[in-house]
mmCIF file of C-alpha atoms in Angstrom:
data_model
loop_
_atom_site.group_PDB
_atom_site.id
_atom_site.type_symbol
_atom_site.label_atom_id
_atom_site.label_comp_id
_atom_site.label_asym_id
_atom_site.label_seq_id
_atom_site.Cartn_x
_atom_site.Cartn_y
_atom_site.Cartn_z
ATOM 1 C CA MET A 1 0.000 0.000 0.000
ATOM 2 C CA SER A 2 1.213 3.494 -0.671
ATOM 3 C CA GLY A 3 -0.179 6.892 0.227
ATOM 4 C CA SER A 4 -3.366 7.044 2.247
ATOM 5 C CA THR A 5 -6.737 5.322 2.076
ATOM 6 C CA ARG A 6 -10.178 6.244 3.315
ATOM 7 C CA ALA A 7 -11.830 4.564 6.290
ATOM 8 C CA GLN A 8 -14.982 4.866 8.349
ATOM 9 C CA ALA A 9 -14.423 6.177 11.880
ATOM 10 C CA LEU A 10 -16.200 7.548 14.923
ATOM 11 C CA ARG A 11 -15.519 11.040 16.217
ATOM 12 C CA PHE A 12 -16.783 13.039 19.192
ATOM 13 C CA THR A 13 -18.553 16.003 17.597
ATOM 14 C CA ASP A 14 -20.278 17.606 20.590
ATOM 15 C CA ARG A 15 -21.358 16.898 24.139
ATOM 16 C CA HIS A 16 -23.233 13.555 24.146
ATOM 17 C CA ARG A 17 -22.691 13.143 20.427
ATOM 18 C CA VAL A 18 -20.614 10.697 18.385
ATOM 19 C CA ASP A 19 -20.808 10.667 14.581
ATOM 20 C CA ILE A 20 -19.521 8.430 11.795
ATOM 21 C CA VAL A 21 -17.088 10.192 9.467
ATOM 22 C CA GLU A 22 -14.596 9.301 6.746
ATOM 23 C CA VAL A 23 -10.911 9.740 7.556
ATOM 24 C CA ASP A 24 -7.573 9.323 5.808
ATOM 25 C CA VAL A 25 -5.349 6.489 7.008
ATOM 26 C CA ASP A 26 -1.700 6.771 5.982
ATOM 27 C CA ALA A 27 0.638 3.916 5.177
ATOM 28 C CA PRO A 28 2.803 2.859 8.133
ATOM 29 C CA ALA A 29 6.055 4.769 8.588
ATOM 30 C CA THR A 30 9.276 3.442 10.074
ATOM 31 C CA GLY A 31 8.554 1.387 13.179
ATOM 32 C CA GLU A 32 4.788 1.398 12.549
ATOM 33 C CA VAL A 33 2.183 -1.139 11.480
ATOM 34 C CA LEU A 34 -1.264 -0.851 9.942
ATOM 35 C CA ILE A 35 -3.978 -2.768 11.805
ATOM 36 C CA GLU A 36 -7.349 -3.830 10.464
ATOM 37 C CA VAL A 37 -9.369 -3.263 13.621
ATOM 38 C CA LYS A 38 -11.521 -6.250 14.561
ATOM 39 C CA ALA A 39 -12.652 -4.987 17.969
ATOM 40 C CA ALA A 40 -12.543 -1.754 19.959
ATOM 41 C CA GLY A 41 -13.920 -1.695 23.489
ATOM 42 C CA LEU A 42 -15.844 1.127 25.132
ATOM 43 C CA CYS A 43 -14.160 2.078 28.401
ATOM 44 C CA GLY A 44 -15.351 4.251 31.245
ATOM 45 C CA SER A 45 -12.703 6.815 30.340
ATOM 46 C CA ASP A 46 -14.314 7.169 26.888
ATOM 47 C CA MET A 47 -17.472 8.269 28.657
ATOM 48 C CA HIS A 48 -15.649 11.111 30.434
ATOM 49 C CA TYR A 49 -15.115 12.693 27.013
ATOM 50 C CA TYR A 50 -18.592 11.765 25.767
ATOM 51 C CA HIS A 51 -19.990 14.140 28.378
ATOM 52 C CA MET A 52 -17.721 17.024 27.276
ATOM 53 C CA THR A 53 -17.767 19.586 24.523
ATOM 54 C CA GLN A 54 -14.787 19.638 22.182
ATOM 55 C CA GLU A 55 -13.453 22.677 24.019
ATOM 56 C CA GLU A 56 -13.804 20.997 27.419
ATOM 57 C CA MET A 57 -11.982 17.838 26.348
ATOM 58 C CA GLN A 58 -8.995 19.910 25.252
ATOM 59 C CA GLN A 59 -8.781 21.604 28.668
ATOM 60 C CA GLY A 60 -9.357 18.647 31.028
ATOM 61 C CA ALA A 61 -6.935 16.918 33.376
ATOM 62 C CA GLN A 62 -6.224 14.411 30.581
ATOM 63 C CA PRO A 63 -6.729 16.562 27.481
ATOM 64 C CA ARG A 64 -7.530 14.956 24.149
ATOM 65 C CA ASP A 65 -7.552 16.121 20.551
ATOM 66 C CA PRO A 66 -11.198 16.075 19.339
ATOM 67 C CA SER A 67 -10.047 15.571 15.739
ATOM 68 C CA ILE A 68 -8.945 11.972 16.419
ATOM 69 C CA SER A 69 -10.920 8.746 16.773
ATOM 70 C CA PRO A 70 -11.718 7.373 20.230
ATOM 71 C CA GLY A 71 -11.216 3.780 21.362
ATOM 72 C CA HIS A 72 -8.011 2.882 23.212
ATOM 73 C CA GLU A 73 -8.911 -0.813 23.585
ATOM 74 C CA ILE A 74 -7.729 -2.143 20.217
ATOM 75 C CA ALA A 75 -7.480 -5.664 18.775
ATOM 76 C CA GLY A 76 -7.071 -6.649 15.154
ATOM 77 C CA VAL A 77 -4.917 -8.070 12.358
ATOM 78 C CA VAL A 78 -1.738 -6.516 10.981
ATOM 79 C CA THR A 79 -2.146 -5.828 7.251
ATOM 80 C CA GLU A 80 1.023 -3.858 6.523
ATOM 81 C CA VAL A 81 4.319 -3.102 8.275
ATOM 82 C CA GLY A 82 6.617 -0.129 7.893
ATOM 83 C CA PRO A 83 10.384 -0.138 7.463
ATOM 84 C CA GLY A 84 12.411 -1.577 10.334
ATOM 85 C CA VAL A 85 9.601 -3.710 11.773
ATOM 86 C CA ASP A 86 10.541 -7.294 12.676
ATOM 87 C CA PHE A 87 7.495 -7.893 14.906
ATOM 88 C CA PRO A 88 4.616 -8.093 14.346
ATOM 89 C CA SER A 89 4.272 -9.487 10.829
ATOM 90 C CA VAL A 90 1.503 -9.171 8.271
ATOM 91 C CA GLY A 91 -1.332 -11.505 9.266
ATOM 92 C CA ASP A 92 -0.514 -11.484 12.998
ATOM 93 C CA ARG A 93 -3.364 -11.133 15.484
ATOM 94 C CA VAL A 94 -2.476 -8.373 17.967
ATOM 95 C CA PHE A 95 -3.826 -6.162 20.679
ATOM 96 C CA VAL A 96 -2.315 -2.833 21.595
ATOM 97 C CA MET A 97 -0.789 -1.215 24.670
ATOM 98 C CA HIS A 98 -2.684 2.070 24.530
ATOM 99 C CA TYR A 99 0.135 4.228 25.892
ATOM 100 C CA SER A 100 3.007 4.795 23.483
ATOM 101 C CA GLY A 101 6.361 6.005 24.725
ATOM 102 C CA CYS A 102 9.686 7.179 23.378
ATOM 103 C CA GLY A 103 11.137 3.661 23.581
ATOM 104 C CA SER A 104 14.429 4.805 25.094
ATOM 105 C CA CYS A 105 13.842 6.153 28.610
ATOM 106 C CA ASP A 106 14.142 3.923 31.687
ATOM 107 C CA PHE A 107 10.375 3.454 31.953
ATOM 108 C CA CYS A 108 9.887 2.589 28.291
ATOM 109 C CA ARG A 109 12.756 0.113 28.314
ATOM 110 C CA VAL A 110 10.818 -2.029 30.817
ATOM 111 C CA GLY A 111 7.503 -1.577 29.026
ATOM 112 C CA LEU A 112 6.013 1.117 31.282
ATOM 113 C CA HIS A 113 5.045 3.354 28.382
ATOM 114 C CA GLN A 114 2.400 5.101 30.505
ATOM 115 C CA HIS A 115 5.195 6.648 32.597
ATOM 116 C CA CYS A 116 7.292 7.932 29.691
ATOM 117 C CA LYS A 117 8.528 11.440 30.467
ATOM 118 C CA VAL A 118 9.997 12.122 27.024
ATOM 119 C CA ASP A 119 7.400 11.617 24.298
ATOM 120 C CA MET A 120 4.266 9.862 25.534
ATOM 121 C CA GLY A 121 1.265 9.401 23.281
ATOM 122 C CA VAL A 122 -2.120 7.837 23.978
ATOM 123 C CA TYR A 123 -4.291 6.054 21.446
ATOM 124 C CA SER A 124 -7.673 7.845 21.420
ATOM 125 C CA ARG A 125 -6.282 10.972 23.098
ATOM 126 C CA THR A 126 -3.228 12.143 21.151
ATOM 127 C CA ARG A 127 -3.374 9.702 18.223
ATOM 128 C CA ASN A 128 -6.183 7.799 16.543
ATOM 129 C CA GLY A 129 -7.807 5.033 18.526
ATOM 130 C CA GLY A 130 -9.434 1.851 17.325
ATOM 131 C CA MET A 131 -12.933 3.095 16.564
ATOM 132 C CA GLN A 132 -12.089 3.239 12.903
ATOM 133 C CA GLU A 133 -11.703 0.509 10.292
ATOM 134 C CA ARG A 134 -7.911 0.705 10.124
ATOM 135 C CA VAL A 135 -5.442 2.357 12.456
ATOM 136 C CA ILE A 136 -1.705 3.012 12.590
ATOM 137 C CA ALA A 137 0.140 1.746 15.698
ATOM 138 C CA ASP A 138 3.761 1.614 16.772
ATOM 139 C CA ALA A 139 5.072 -1.924 16.420
ATOM 140 C CA ALA A 140 6.515 -1.647 19.947
ATOM 141 C CA ASP A 141 3.010 -1.187 21.342
ATOM 142 C CA CYS A 142 1.648 -4.398 19.797
ATOM 143 C CA VAL A 143 1.297 -7.669 21.698
ATOM 144 C CA ALA A 144 0.513 -11.028 20.122
ATOM 145 C CA LEU A 145 -3.070 -12.074 20.818
ATOM 146 C CA PRO A 146 -3.252 -15.794 21.649
ATOM 147 C CA ASP A 147 -5.319 -17.838 19.189
ATOM 148 C CA GLU A 148 -7.548 -18.976 22.057
ATOM 149 C CA ILE A 149 -8.738 -15.410 22.700
ATOM 150 C CA ASP A 150 -11.316 -13.834 20.383
ATOM 151 C CA PHE A 151 -10.881 -10.238 19.245
ATOM 152 C CA ALA A 152 -13.639 -8.819 21.462
ATOM 153 C CA THR A 153 -12.048 -10.324 24.580
ATOM 154 C CA GLY A 154 -8.657 -9.193 23.299
ATOM 155 C CA SER A 155 -9.879 -5.604 23.182
ATOM 156 C CA PHE A 156 -11.120 -5.989 26.785
ATOM 157 C CA LEU A 157 -7.676 -7.250 27.786
ATOM 158 C CA ALA A 158 -6.120 -4.209 26.097
ATOM 159 C CA CYS A 159 -7.236 -2.132 29.076
ATOM 160 C CA GLY A 160 -9.931 -3.078 31.602
ATOM 161 C CA ALA A 161 -9.379 -6.822 32.006
ATOM 162 C CA SER A 162 -5.586 -6.505 32.287
ATOM 163 C CA THR A 163 -5.951 -3.631 34.747
ATOM 164 C CA ALA A 164 -8.115 -5.994 36.800
ATOM 165 C CA TYR A 165 -5.422 -8.672 36.688
ATOM 166 C CA CYS A 166 -2.722 -6.224 37.753
ATOM 167 C CA ALA A 167 -4.835 -4.924 40.646
ATOM 168 C CA LEU A 168 -4.667 -8.419 42.147
ATOM 169 C CA LYS A 169 -1.049 -8.937 41.147
ATOM 170 C CA HIS A 170 0.181 -5.679 42.655
ATOM 171 C CA ALA A 171 -1.751 -6.418 45.853
ATOM 172 C CA ASN A 172 0.135 -9.722 46.120
ATOM 173 C CA ALA A 173 -3.182 -11.559 46.416
ATOM 174 C CA LYS A 174 -2.667 -15.271 47.083
ATOM 175 C CA PRO A 175 -4.975 -18.296 46.729
ATOM 176 C CA GLY A 176 -7.356 -18.320 49.673
ATOM 177 C CA ASP A 177 -7.253 -14.557 50.180
ATOM 178 C CA THR A 178 -10.439 -12.518 50.318
ATOM 179 C CA VAL A 179 -10.843 -9.716 47.779
ATOM 180 C CA LEU A 180 -13.531 -7.063 48.024
ATOM 181 C CA VAL A 181 -14.247 -4.899 44.973
ATOM 182 C CA VAL A 182 -16.091 -1.591 45.220
ATOM 183 C CA GLY A 183 -17.884 -1.188 41.892
ATOM 184 C CA ALA A 184 -19.240 -4.042 39.744
ATOM 185 C CA GLY A 185 -18.785 -2.437 36.347
ATOM 186 C CA PRO A 186 -16.674 -4.146 33.648
ATOM 187 C CA VAL A 187 -13.378 -3.772 35.549
ATOM 188 C CA GLY A 188 -14.941 -4.878 38.834
ATOM 189 C CA LEU A 189 -16.491 -7.912 37.130
ATOM 190 C CA ALA A 190 -13.132 -8.736 35.551
ATOM 191 C CA ILE A 191 -11.548 -8.677 39.016
ATOM 192 C CA LEU A 192 -14.176 -11.174 40.183
ATOM 193 C CA ALA A 193 -13.443 -13.351 37.142
ATOM 194 C CA TRP A 194 -9.708 -13.305 37.826
ATOM 195 C CA ALA A 195 -10.300 -13.929 41.539
ATOM 196 C CA LYS A 196 -12.387 -17.008 40.788
ATOM 197 C CA ALA A 197 -9.820 -18.372 38.347
ATOM 198 C CA LEU A 198 -6.889 -17.738 40.708
ATOM 199 C CA GLY A 199 -8.421 -19.300 43.815
ATOM 200 C CA LEU A 200 -9.479 -16.134 45.660
ATOM 201 C CA ARG A 201 -12.780 -15.378 47.329
ATOM 202 C CA GLY A 202 -14.281 -12.449 45.456
ATOM 203 C CA VAL A 203 -16.873 -10.130 46.997
ATOM 204 C CA ALA A 204 -18.209 -6.912 45.479
ATOM 205 C CA THR A 205 -20.494 -3.992 46.229
ATOM 206 C CA ASP A 206 -22.318 -1.670 43.861
ATOM 207 C CA MET A 207 -25.057 0.940 44.040
ATOM 208 C CA SER A 208 -26.876 -0.339 40.947
ATOM 209 C CA LEU A 209 -29.436 -3.119 41.302
ATOM 210 C CA GLU A 210 -29.072 -3.850 37.574
ATOM 211 C CA ARG A 211 -25.313 -4.347 37.874
ATOM 212 C CA ILE A 212 -25.789 -6.545 40.932
ATOM 213 C CA ALA A 213 -28.340 -8.696 39.104
ATOM 214 C CA PHE A 214 -26.026 -9.033 36.094
ATOM 215 C CA ALA A 215 -23.088 -10.021 38.305
ATOM 216 C CA LYS A 216 -25.188 -12.695 39.967
ATOM 217 C CA SER A 217 -26.340 -13.978 36.568
ATOM 218 C CA LEU A 218 -22.654 -14.640 35.843
ATOM 219 C CA GLY A 219 -22.374 -16.740 39.000
ATOM 220 C CA TYR A 220 -20.916 -14.137 41.363
ATOM 221 C CA ASP A 221 -23.258 -14.596 44.295
ATOM 222 C CA GLU A 222 -21.444 -12.366 46.792
ATOM 223 C CA VAL A 223 -22.305 -9.024 45.225
ATOM 224 C CA PHE A 224 -24.133 -6.655 47.559
ATOM 225 C CA LEU A 225 -25.889 -3.305 47.503
ATOM 226 C CA GLY A 226 -23.329 -0.826 48.775
ATOM 227 C CA SER A 227 -25.759 1.233 50.845
ATOM 228 C CA ALA A 228 -26.831 -1.855 52.833
ATOM 229 C CA PHE A 229 -23.502 -3.689 53.024
ATOM 230 C CA ASP A 230 -22.196 -4.856 56.424
ATOM 231 C CA ILE A 231 -18.568 -5.955 56.216
ATOM 232 C CA GLU A 232 -18.727 -7.776 59.565
ATOM 233 C CA GLU A 233 -21.541 -10.007 58.357
ATOM 234 C CA VAL A 234 -19.769 -10.984 55.152
ATOM 235 C CA LEU A 235 -16.056 -10.734 55.962
ATOM 236 C CA PRO A 236 -15.553 -10.380 59.716
ATOM 237 C CA GLY A 237 -12.447 -8.325 60.355
ATOM 238 C CA GLY A 238 -12.315 -7.085 56.765
ATOM 239 C CA ALA A 239 -10.882 -8.266 53.437
ATOM 240 C CA ASP A 240 -7.252 -9.121 52.744
ATOM 241 C CA VAL A 241 -7.415 -6.976 49.611
ATOM 242 C CA THR A 242 -9.880 -4.229 48.714
ATOM 243 C CA ILE A 243 -10.001 -2.586 45.299
ATOM 244 C CA ASP A 244 -11.887 0.561 44.350
ATOM 245 C CA THR A 245 -12.937 0.773 40.716
ATOM 246 C CA SER A 246 -15.588 3.465 41.236
ATOM 247 C CA GLY A 247 -13.275 6.475 41.133
ATOM 248 C CA ASN A 248 -15.399 8.445 43.604
ATOM 249 C CA ARG A 249 -14.751 9.557 47.148
ATOM 250 C CA PHE A 250 -17.331 7.288 48.739
ATOM 251 C CA GLY A 251 -16.056 4.212 46.939
ATOM 252 C CA ARG A 252 -12.503 4.944 48.021
ATOM 253 C CA ASP A 253 -13.627 5.555 51.604
ATOM 254 C CA ALA A 254 -15.406 2.206 51.545
ATOM 255 C CA ALA A 255 -12.400 0.343 50.167
ATOM 256 C CA ILE A 256 -10.234 1.677 52.994
ATOM 257 C CA ALA A 257 -12.873 0.989 55.648
ATOM 258 C CA TYR A 258 -13.410 -2.599 54.448
ATOM 259 C CA ALA A 259 -9.742 -3.635 54.512
ATOM 260 C CA ARG A 260 -8.506 -5.721 57.424
ATOM 261 C CA ASP A 261 -5.576 -4.618 59.565
ATOM 262 C CA PHE A 262 -2.356 -5.236 57.595
ATOM 263 C CA GLY A 263 -4.501 -5.452 54.445
ATOM 264 C CA THR A 264 -3.882 -3.890 51.039
ATOM 265 C CA VAL A 265 -6.043 -1.281 49.311
ATOM 266 C CA VAL A 266 -5.678 -0.727 45.558
ATOM 267 C CA LEU A 267 -7.132 2.424 43.989
ATOM 268 C CA VAL A 268 -7.933 1.880 40.303
ATOM 269 C CA GLY A 269 -10.829 4.170 39.354
ATOM 270 C CA LEU A 270 -9.969 7.641 38.066
ATOM 271 C CA GLY A 271 -11.688 10.790 39.314
ATOM 272 C CA GLY A 272 -13.040 11.914 42.654
ATOM 273 C CA THR A 273 -11.157 12.751 45.831
ATOM 274 C CA LEU A 274 -9.995 11.046 49.026
ATOM 275 C CA GLU A 275 -9.942 12.297 52.602
ATOM 276 C CA LEU A 276 -7.891 10.410 55.188
ATOM 277 C CA ASP A 277 -6.703 10.847 58.737
ATOM 278 C CA PRO A 278 -3.357 9.048 58.424
ATOM 279 C CA VAL A 279 -3.119 7.881 62.040
ATOM 280 C CA PRO A 280 -6.401 5.970 62.548
ATOM 281 C CA ASP A 281 -7.008 5.212 58.880
ATOM 282 C CA ILE A 282 -3.565 3.944 57.847
ATOM 283 C CA ILE A 283 -0.841 3.921 60.495
ATOM 284 C CA LEU A 284 -2.643 2.225 63.392
ATOM 285 C CA ARG A 285 -4.104 -0.349 60.985
ATOM 286 C CA GLN A 286 -0.797 -0.810 59.133
ATOM 287 C CA LEU A 287 -2.551 -0.635 55.778
ATOM 288 C CA THR A 288 -0.821 -0.634 52.423
ATOM 289 C CA ILE A 289 -2.507 1.722 49.954
ATOM 290 C CA ARG A 290 -1.467 1.447 46.327
ATOM 291 C CA GLY A 291 -2.411 3.292 43.194
ATOM 292 C CA LEU A 292 -2.612 1.354 39.938
ATOM 293 C CA PHE A 293 -2.280 3.119 36.612
ATOM 294 C CA VAL A 294 -2.649 0.634 33.766
ATOM 295 C CA PHE A 295 0.134 -1.980 33.323
ATOM 296 C CA SER A 296 3.407 -2.652 31.539
ATOM 297 C CA VAL A 297 3.738 -4.289 28.139
ATOM 298 C CA PRO A 298 5.179 -7.465 29.752
ATOM 299 C CA GLU A 299 2.175 -7.525 32.093
ATOM 300 C CA LEU A 300 -0.154 -7.225 29.103
ATOM 301 C CA MET A 301 1.532 -10.291 27.628
ATOM 302 C CA GLU A 302 1.332 -12.031 30.995
ATOM 303 C CA ALA A 303 -2.366 -11.283 31.450
ATOM 304 C CA SER A 304 -3.282 -12.740 28.051
ATOM 305 C CA GLN A 305 -1.239 -15.874 28.717
ATOM 306 C CA LYS A 306 -2.768 -16.375 32.155
ATOM 307 C CA ALA A 307 -6.270 -15.740 30.801
ATOM 308 C CA VAL A 308 -5.733 -18.749 28.546
ATOM 309 C CA ALA A 309 -3.971 -20.905 31.139
ATOM 310 C CA HIS A 310 -6.636 -20.352 33.804
ATOM 311 C CA ASP A 311 -9.638 -20.168 31.438
ATOM 312 C CA VAL A 312 -10.678 -16.821 32.898
ATOM 313 C CA GLU A 313 -14.330 -16.100 32.086
ATOM 314 C CA LEU A 314 -13.863 -12.635 30.594
ATOM 315 C CA SER A 315 -15.979 -13.060 27.466
ATOM 316 C CA LYS A 316 -19.128 -13.525 29.589
ATOM 317 C CA ILE A 317 -18.776 -9.926 30.786
ATOM 318 C CA ILE A 318 -19.208 -8.652 27.202
ATOM 319 C CA THR A 319 -22.905 -7.945 26.690
ATOM 320 C CA ARG A 320 -22.856 -6.114 23.360
ATOM 321 C CA ILE A 321 -20.800 -6.534 20.196
ATOM 322 C CA ALA A 322 -21.940 -4.113 17.512
ATOM 323 C CA PRO A 323 -20.723 -2.867 14.127
ATOM 324 C CA LEU A 324 -19.138 0.551 13.890
ATOM 325 C CA SER A 325 -22.346 1.897 12.336
ATOM 326 C CA GLU A 326 -24.097 1.338 15.676
ATOM 327 C CA GLY A 327 -21.400 3.250 17.549
ATOM 328 C CA PRO A 328 -23.471 6.377 18.285
ATOM 329 C CA ARG A 329 -26.274 4.254 19.761
ATOM 330 C CA ALA A 330 -23.813 2.104 21.724
ATOM 331 C CA PHE A 331 -22.227 5.205 23.293
ATOM 332 C CA ALA A 332 -25.642 6.536 24.285
ATOM 333 C CA ASP A 333 -26.676 3.220 25.831
ATOM 334 C CA PHE A 334 -23.348 2.805 27.644
ATOM 335 C CA ALA A 335 -23.730 6.316 29.068
ATOM 336 C CA ASP A 336 -27.184 5.285 30.304
ATOM 337 C CA ASP A 337 -25.617 2.765 32.737
ATOM 338 C CA ALA A 338 -26.089 -0.320 30.592
ATOM 339 C CA VAL A 339 -24.566 -3.396 32.232
ATOM 340 C CA GLY A 340 -21.499 -5.288 31.069
ATOM 341 C CA LYS A 341 -18.822 -4.513 28.517
ATOM 342 C CA PHE A 342 -19.555 -3.012 25.077
ATOM 343 C CA VAL A 343 -17.370 -3.691 22.053
ATOM 344 C CA LEU A 344 -17.502 -2.255 18.511
ATOM 345 C CA GLN A 345 -16.380 -4.196 15.451
ATOM 346 C CA PRO A 346 -15.089 -1.789 12.774
ATOM 347 C CA GLN A 347 -14.267 -4.732 10.456
#
């Protein structure tokens, strides 16, 4: 292929509005590949921008260029490679680390592209995401997608499901431990799926009766209404690990309150605030409080391999797989608190 080609894509055009447009897709340059996008997941962070005007999204805490396509959860097939690319090859199934770094700094050299201090880019924020038929990606950001994992699940692993895995990993959760998740959205459900597969007892709370009912339909019986939850009835003394996926002050407060002494709290959800009195809340309880911001490229590889090895039930969390043409409706429904994970299929 030479020059550029036309492709269908989604773009944020106004507050609460996503439209289908035609865009130019260039041939891959040195170190780049062209991906035919087979799946692009909708993530909670996409919804932050859905509720903004174009001006607001350029001025936020994580500003984005409104002239690019959303969708940072990308899975597809490589159709062309640029000069200097040894991996991946044409025909390879891949999913993409959605932060792209300089490749040379200390963080990038260990795969922590999201901490690059030199030249960090983000698919869907500073460069086109996967909600278009074809997209250019850096070869260094691509990870081989195991044959056992379908593209929709691969797109889920490209962000939410691997974040869920790393929340447990970074908390040093061990078989037999109790894990309490605040928030039973897609990431919270993925934590329950990983917990089940890895021999942990998973418990969750949520404020939505619909989300609770969906979680129970998947076989997660210990999911409770947050406003009526009593930790001493369910987990006397508290949980070994608590994880907040809600990203709001009350969810974070709950995660800290529900941890046992010497327990670990992992904060995953973005947004909101946190108010603590360090002595009674942390020091006297000897809590470990960790923040988790995505994952490394090696951890993305690790999560996909473990998902296969442990037969983690991630695909059951996906409730809607729709063509790109249904993207505007899917965004509207997702914003209306629809349950489960939504995925678009550009190709």
